[in-house]
């Protein structure tokens, strides 16, 4: 592909020689476009004796009539924002169960939280979809970058790499940290202070034995490390990361890569 | 950081507002998706996986969505975005990556089929 278009490098990086991951923006690559975002309140007042948590359900009616990619987070009522799925009941002060299941016109939310009350579920739904997406644009101005071979007048949002009518996830900061397991312990924690005045959204990946996976819960498991799991939440001060391994024997380290986003969860 | 560059505010917000009110802000990097891979996975029981060779030489950030019909021929879809794969209590998916491959694993005790997309970003995990 010819070297044209819009490119913005990070401070200190040469725009003509920077690698793709060193760029703030490149019109060569697709920017995920947020077509719907918001939050719902889920009342969790039904006591669930099997978990000792308070149960509630909610529905996000996105009304898109297609299968979208989405990111979703829940506030457990104590100011901690978790990704789905979260099922972490090995430590009493972290108890939560959170599962979000999507359908072609809605997302169903199921929550169990430590105390009776309301939980806030925040979602970001993207244009990336099972099939073409043809929204009615509210305006036809701004900055638009179409995919090669497609018109900037296309009515199909997926034909665009960037469209200024739609928000894009912005990386506030990124970095690496380590979960260090001591001999005799199955869990390890790490905390990243983010310096924002609100709880931000995030994407986190873990490395064990050379493979990286996103945080998942003890209910899923699976190869290559079926008994290892992890959980992440943000609050107004920190990104909090915890890993649980399949043995307490010996010392062990997991690498963690985190992306803290500008997009808020409150 | 100096107040220069490209900023696009959300409708109703000033260009001088907080970054979270911006559609685009050149002071903050975007996730840059360079490839979307379609996959199909079916199992007759147990774990199976789909593997894609991304050829980047580094571990890229990724996101995965998958869907299955709520019942065969219904035209209605049950979908998940990773992390979040559960499809009820009997079906599980997870995705992993290294500097060569991205794999998506599917588990069910019985026969089950899903389709999905793997979004691979230029942004680097390691």
Coordinates of C-alpha atoms in Angstrom, one line a residue:
Chain A
X1 CA 0.0 0.0 0.0
X2 CA 1.3 3.4 -0.9
X3 CA 2.5 5.6 2.0
X4 CA -0.2 8.2 1.9
X5 CA -3.1 9.2 4.2
X6 CA -3.2 10.6 7.7
X7 CA -0.6 9.5 10.1
X8 CA 0.1 10.9 13.6
X9 CA 3.2 9.6 15.5
X10 CA 3.7 9.7 19.2
X11 CA 5.9 12.5 20.6
X12 CA 9.5 11.6 20.0
X13 CA 8.9 9.2 17.1
X14 CA 9.7 9.9 13.5
X15 CA 6.5 9.7 11.4
X16 CA 8.4 8.2 8.4
X17 CA 10.0 5.4 10.3
X18 CA 7.7 4.6 13.2
X19 CA 6.3 1.1 13.5
X20 CA 2.5 0.8 13.4
X21 CA 2.2 0.4 17.2
X22 CA 4.2 3.6 17.7
X23 CA 1.6 5.7 15.9
X24 CA -1.2 7.5 17.6
X25 CA -3.3 7.3 14.4
X26 CA -2.9 5.9 10.9
X27 CA -5.6 6.1 8.2
X28 CA -4.2 2.8 6.9
X29 CA -5.9 1.0 9.8
X30 CA -9.5 0.7 10.9
X31 CA -10.5 2.7 14.0
X32 CA -13.3 1.0 15.9
X33 CA -16.3 3.3 15.8
X34 CA -18.7 3.5 18.8
X35 CA -22.3 3.4 17.4
X36 CA -24.0 3.1 20.7
X37 CA -22.8 3.6 24.3
X38 CA -24.4 4.3 27.7
X39 CA -25.3 2.7 31.0
X40 CA -28.2 1.0 32.7
X41 CA -29.0 0.4 36.3
X42 CA -29.5 -3.2 37.4
X43 CA -31.4 -3.7 40.7
X44 CA -29.8 -6.6 42.6
X45 CA -32.0 -7.2 45.6
X46 CA -32.8 -10.9 45.4
X47 CA -30.6 -12.9 47.8
X48 CA -29.0 -16.0 46.2
X49 CA -28.2 -18.4 49.0
X50 CA -26.0 -20.6 46.7
X51 CA -23.5 -17.7 46.4
X52 CA -24.3 -15.4 49.2
X53 CA -24.7 -12.6 46.7
X54 CA -27.6 -10.4 45.6
X55 CA -29.0 -11.2 42.2
X56 CA -30.5 -9.0 39.4
X57 CA -30.9 -8.9 35.7
X58 CA -31.1 -6.1 33.1
X59 CA -31.5 -5.6 29.4
X60 CA -29.6 -3.3 27.0
X61 CA -31.9 -2.8 24.0
X62 CA -29.3 -1.7 21.4
X63 CA -31.9 -2.1 18.5
X64 CA -29.2 -2.6 15.9
X65 CA -30.7 -5.7 14.3
X66 CA -27.3 -7.1 13.8
X67 CA -24.6 -8.8 15.8
X68 CA -22.1 -6.2 17.0
X69 CA -18.8 -6.3 18.8
X70 CA -19.2 -4.8 22.3
X71 CA -17.2 -4.1 25.4
X72 CA -19.2 -4.2 28.7
X73 CA -18.4 -3.4 32.3
X74 CA -20.3 -3.6 35.6
X75 CA -20.0 -1.6 38.8
X76 CA -20.7 -4.0 41.7
X77 CA -22.1 -1.2 43.9
X78 CA -18.8 -0.6 45.7
X79 CA -17.2 1.5 42.9
X80 CA -15.3 -1.4 41.3
X81 CA -15.9 -1.8 37.5
X82 CA -15.5 -5.3 36.2
X83 CA -15.5 -6.8 32.8
X84 CA -17.7 -9.7 31.8
X85 CA -17.4 -12.5 32.7
X86 CA -16.4 -12.1 36.3
X87 CA -16.9 -14.9 38.7
X88 CA -14.6 -14.6 41.6
X89 CA -15.6 -16.0 44.8
X90 CA -12.4 -17.2 46.3
X91 CA -12.0 -14.1 48.4
X92 CA -15.1 -12.7 50.2
X93 CA -14.4 -9.0 49.5
X94 CA -14.2 -9.6 45.8
X95 CA -17.4 -11.5 45.4
X96 CA -19.2 -10.9 42.1
X97 CA -20.7 -12.8 39.3
X98 CA -21.3 -10.9 36.0
X99 CA -22.3 -12.3 32.7
X100 CA -23.5 -10.5 29.6
X101 CA -25.1 -12.4 26.8
X102 CA -25.9 -10.8 23.5
X103 CA -28.7 -11.3 21.0
X104 CA -29.4 -9.7 17.7
X105 CA -31.3 -6.8 19.2
X106 CA -30.3 -6.7 22.9
X107 CA -27.8 -7.7 25.5
X108 CA -29.0 -9.5 28.6
X109 CA -27.1 -8.8 31.8
X110 CA -27.0 -11.1 34.8
X111 CA -25.3 -9.9 38.0
X112 CA -24.6 -11.0 41.5
X113 CA -23.1 -8.4 43.8
X114 CA -22.0 -8.4 47.5
X115 CA -24.7 -6.0 48.8
X116 CA -28.3 -5.5 48.1
X117 CA -28.7 -2.4 45.8
X118 CA -28.1 -1.2 42.3
X119 CA -25.3 -1.9 39.9
X120 CA -24.4 0.3 37.0
X121 CA -23.6 -1.5 33.7
X122 CA -21.7 0.5 31.1
X123 CA -21.4 -0.6 27.4
X124 CA -19.7 0.4 24.2
X125 CA -21.1 -1.1 21.0
X126 CA -19.0 -0.9 17.9
X127 CA -19.7 -0.9 14.2
X128 CA -17.7 -4.1 13.8
X129 CA -20.5 -6.5 13.1
X130 CA -21.6 -9.9 11.9
X131 CA -22.8 -8.3 8.6
X132 CA -23.0 -4.9 7.0
X133 CA -24.2 -2.0 9.0
X134 CA -26.1 0.8 7.3
X135 CA -26.9 3.5 9.8
X136 CA -28.6 6.8 8.9
X137 CA -25.9 9.4 9.2
X138 CA -27.0 12.4 11.2
X139 CA -24.7 14.6 9.2
X140 CA -22.3 14.4 6.3
X141 CA -19.5 16.6 7.4
X142 CA -16.3 16.1 9.3
X143 CA -13.3 13.9 8.6
X144 CA -14.0 10.6 6.9
X145 CA -11.5 8.0 5.6
X146 CA -12.9 5.2 3.5
X147 CA -11.4 1.8 3.0
X148 CA -9.4 1.4 -0.2
X149 CA -11.9 0.9 -3.1
X150 CA -14.9 2.4 -1.2
X151 CA -16.4 5.8 -1.6
X152 CA -16.3 8.4 1.2
X153 CA -20.0 8.9 0.3
X154 CA -20.9 5.3 1.2
X155 CA -23.9 4.8 3.5
X156 CA -22.3 1.7 5.1
X157 CA -20.3 2.5 8.2
X158 CA -18.1 -0.6 7.8
X159 CA -16.8 1.0 4.5
X160 CA -15.0 3.5 6.6
X161 CA -11.6 3.3 8.4
X162 CA -12.5 6.5 10.3
X163 CA -15.6 8.6 10.6
X164 CA -15.7 11.6 12.8
X165 CA -19.4 11.2 13.5
X166 CA -18.5 8.2 15.7
X167 CA -16.4 8.1 18.8
X168 CA -13.3 5.9 18.8
X169 CA -11.7 4.2 21.9
X170 CA -8.7 6.3 22.9
X171 CA -5.7 4.8 24.8
X172 CA -5.0 6.9 27.8
X173 CA -1.9 4.9 28.8
X174 CA -0.5 1.5 28.2
X175 CA 2.2 -0.6 29.9
X176 CA 3.3 -3.8 31.4
X177 CA 3.4 -5.2 34.9
X178 CA 4.1 -8.5 36.5
X179 CA 2.1 -10.9 38.7
X180 CA 4.6 -12.5 41.1
X181 CA 3.4 -15.6 42.8
X182 CA 5.2 -16.6 46.0
X183 CA 5.7 -20.1 47.1
X184 CA 2.6 -21.3 48.9
X185 CA 0.2 -18.9 47.3
X186 CA -2.2 -19.4 44.4
X187 CA -2.9 -15.8 43.8
X188 CA -0.9 -12.6 43.0
X189 CA -2.0 -9.0 42.5
X190 CA -0.8 -5.9 40.8
X191 CA -2.1 -2.4 40.9
X192 CA -1.7 0.4 38.3
X193 CA -2.4 3.9 39.4
X194 CA -4.1 5.7 36.4
X195 CA -4.3 9.3 37.7
X196 CA -7.8 9.8 36.2
X197 CA -10.6 11.2 38.4
X198 CA -13.0 8.5 37.1
X199 CA -13.0 4.7 36.6
X200 CA -11.8 4.1 33.1
X201 CA -12.5 1.3 30.7
X202 CA -9.6 -1.1 29.9
X203 CA -8.3 -4.1 28.0
X204 CA -5.8 -6.4 29.7
X205 CA -3.9 -9.4 28.5
X206 CA -1.9 -12.1 30.5
X207 CA 1.0 -14.2 29.4
X208 CA 1.6 -17.7 30.7
X209 CA 3.9 -20.1 28.9
X210 CA 4.3 -17.9 25.9
X211 CA 0.6 -17.5 25.1
X212 CA -1.4 -14.3 25.8
X213 CA -5.1 -14.3 26.8
X214 CA -7.6 -11.7 27.9
X215 CA -8.8 -11.8 31.4
X216 CA -11.3 -14.6 32.0
X217 CA -12.9 -16.3 34.9
X218 CA -12.7 -19.6 36.7
X219 CA -15.9 -20.8 35.1
X220 CA -14.3 -20.9 31.6
X221 CA -10.9 -22.5 31.9
X222 CA -9.8 -24.2 28.8
X223 CA -6.5 -24.7 27.0
X224 CA -3.6 -24.2 27.3
X225 CA -3.8 -23.5 31.1
X226 CA -7.2 -24.7 32.1
X227 CA -6.9 -24.0 35.8
X228 CA -5.4 -20.5 35.6
X229 CA -7.6 -17.5 35.6
X230 CA -7.6 -13.8 36.1
X231 CA -9.8 -10.9 36.9
X232 CA -9.5 -7.2 36.5
X233 CA -11.4 -4.2 37.7
X234 CA -11.0 -0.4 37.7
X235 CA -11.9 2.2 40.3
X236 CA -11.4 5.9 40.4
X237 CA -7.8 5.4 41.5
X238 CA -6.4 2.2 40.1
X239 CA -6.5 -0.6 37.7
X240 CA -6.6 -3.7 39.9
X241 CA -5.3 -7.0 38.4
X242 CA -5.4 -10.4 40.0
X243 CA -4.3 -13.8 38.8
X244 CA -5.0 -17.2 40.3
X245 CA -2.9 -20.2 39.3
X246 CA -3.4 -23.9 39.4
X247 CA -0.9 -24.6 42.1
X248 CA 0.6 -23.0 45.2
X249 CA 3.9 -24.8 44.7
X250 CA 7.0 -22.7 43.9
X251 CA 7.4 -19.2 42.6
X252 CA 6.0 -18.1 39.3
X253 CA 5.6 -14.8 37.3
X254 CA 2.9 -13.8 34.7
X255 CA 3.5 -10.9 32.4
X256 CA 0.6 -8.5 32.1
X257 CA -0.1 -5.9 29.3
X258 CA -2.7 -3.3 30.0
X259 CA -4.4 -0.6 28.0
X260 CA -6.2 2.0 30.0
X261 CA -8.7 3.9 27.9
X262 CA -10.0 7.4 28.1
X263 CA -13.6 6.2 27.8
X264 CA -15.2 6.4 31.3
X265 CA -17.3 3.8 33.2
X266 CA -19.1 6.4 35.3
Chain B
X1 CA 1.5 17.9 26.6
X2 CA 0.8 21.0 24.5
X3 CA -2.7 21.8 23.4
X4 CA -2.1 21.2 19.7
X5 CA -2.9 18.5 17.2
X6 CA -6.2 17.2 15.9
X7 CA -9.2 17.1 18.2
X8 CA -12.9 16.4 17.3
X9 CA -15.4 16.9 20.0
X10 CA -18.6 15.0 20.5
X11 CA -21.8 17.0 19.5
X12 CA -22.7 19.5 22.2
X13 CA -19.2 19.6 23.7
X14 CA -16.5 22.2 23.3
X15 CA -13.2 21.3 21.7
X16 CA -11.6 22.4 24.9
X17 CA -13.5 19.9 27.0
X18 CA -12.1 16.8 28.6
X19 CA -10.6 14.0 26.4
X20 CA -13.5 11.7 27.3
X21 CA -15.7 14.2 25.4
X22 CA -13.7 13.9 22.2
X23 CA -14.5 11.6 19.3
X24 CA -10.9 11.8 18.3
X25 CA -7.9 13.3 20.1
X26 CA -4.4 13.1 18.6
X27 CA -2.9 13.2 22.1
X28 CA -4.2 9.6 22.6
X29 CA -3.6 6.6 20.5
X30 CA -6.3 4.7 18.8
X31 CA -6.5 0.9 18.6
X32 CA -5.6 0.3 15.0
X33 CA -7.3 -2.7 13.6
X34 CA -5.5 -4.0 10.5
X35 CA -7.3 -7.3 9.9
X36 CA -10.6 -9.0 10.6
X37 CA -10.6 -12.7 10.2
X38 CA -13.8 -14.8 9.9
X39 CA -13.8 -18.2 11.4
X40 CA -16.0 -21.2 11.9
X41 CA -15.7 -23.7 14.7
X42 CA -17.6 -26.8 15.3
X43 CA -17.2 -29.6 17.9
X44 CA -18.8 -32.9 18.3
X45 CA -17.8 -32.9 21.9
X46 CA -14.7 -31.6 23.7
X47 CA -12.3 -28.8 22.9
X48 CA -11.4 -27.8 19.3
X49 CA -9.6 -24.7 18.0
X50 CA -9.2 -22.5 15.0
X51 CA -5.7 -21.2 14.4
X52 CA -4.7 -18.2 12.3
X53 CA -1.1 -17.3 11.4
X54 CA -0.9 -13.5 11.7
X55 CA 2.7 -13.3 10.6
X56 CA 3.5 -10.1 12.5
X57 CA 6.5 -11.3 14.5
X58 CA 5.1 -9.8 17.6
X59 CA 2.1 -10.4 19.8
X60 CA -0.8 -8.2 18.7
X61 CA -3.7 -6.9 20.7
X62 CA -6.8 -8.7 19.6
X63 CA -10.6 -8.8 20.2
X64 CA -12.9 -11.6 19.3
X65 CA -16.7 -11.8 18.8
X66 CA -18.6 -15.0 18.0
X67 CA -22.2 -16.0 17.4
X68 CA -24.5 -19.0 17.2
X69 CA -28.1 -19.3 16.3
X70 CA -30.3 -19.5 19.4
X71 CA -32.0 -22.5 17.6
X72 CA -31.2 -24.0 14.3
X73 CA -32.8 -22.0 11.4
X74 CA -34.3 -19.4 13.8
X75 CA -32.5 -16.5 12.2
X76 CA -31.9 -15.1 15.7
X77 CA -28.4 -15.0 17.1
X78 CA -26.7 -15.5 20.4
X79 CA -23.4 -13.6 20.5
X80 CA -20.5 -12.8 22.8
X81 CA -17.5 -10.6 22.8
X82 CA -14.3 -11.8 24.4
X83 CA -13.8 -11.6 27.4
X84 CA -17.3 -12.8 27.9
X85 CA -17.6 -16.2 26.2
X86 CA -19.9 -18.5 28.0
X87 CA -22.9 -19.2 25.8
X88 CA -24.7 -20.4 28.9
X89 CA -23.0 -22.9 31.2
X90 CA -22.3 -25.6 28.6
X91 CA -20.3 -23.8 25.9
X92 CA -17.0 -22.0 26.4
X93 CA -14.7 -20.0 24.2
X94 CA -11.4 -18.4 24.8
X95 CA -8.8 -16.8 22.5
X96 CA -5.0 -16.7 22.9
X97 CA -2.2 -15.3 20.9
X98 CA 1.6 -15.5 20.5
X99 CA 4.0 -13.9 18.1
X100 CA 2.9 -16.3 15.3
X101 CA -0.7 -17.4 15.9
X102 CA -4.0 -16.5 17.3
X103 CA -6.2 -19.4 18.4
X104 CA -9.8 -19.5 19.3
X105 CA -10.9 -22.5 21.4
X106 CA -14.4 -23.9 21.6
X107 CA -15.8 -26.3 24.1
X108 CA -19.1 -28.2 24.4
X109 CA -19.8 -31.6 25.7
X110 CA -22.0 -32.2 22.6
X111 CA -22.2 -31.0 19.1
X112 CA -22.0 -27.2 18.7
X113 CA -21.0 -24.7 16.0
X114 CA -20.1 -21.0 16.2
X115 CA -19.0 -18.4 13.7
X116 CA -17.0 -15.3 14.5
X117 CA -14.5 -12.6 13.8
X118 CA -11.0 -12.1 15.1
X119 CA -10.0 -8.5 15.1
X120 CA -6.2 -8.1 15.0
X121 CA -4.7 -4.8 16.0
X122 CA -1.4 -3.2 14.9
X123 CA -1.0 -2.3 18.6
X124 CA 1.5 -4.5 20.4
X125 CA 1.1 -6.6 23.5
X126 CA 4.7 -7.9 23.4

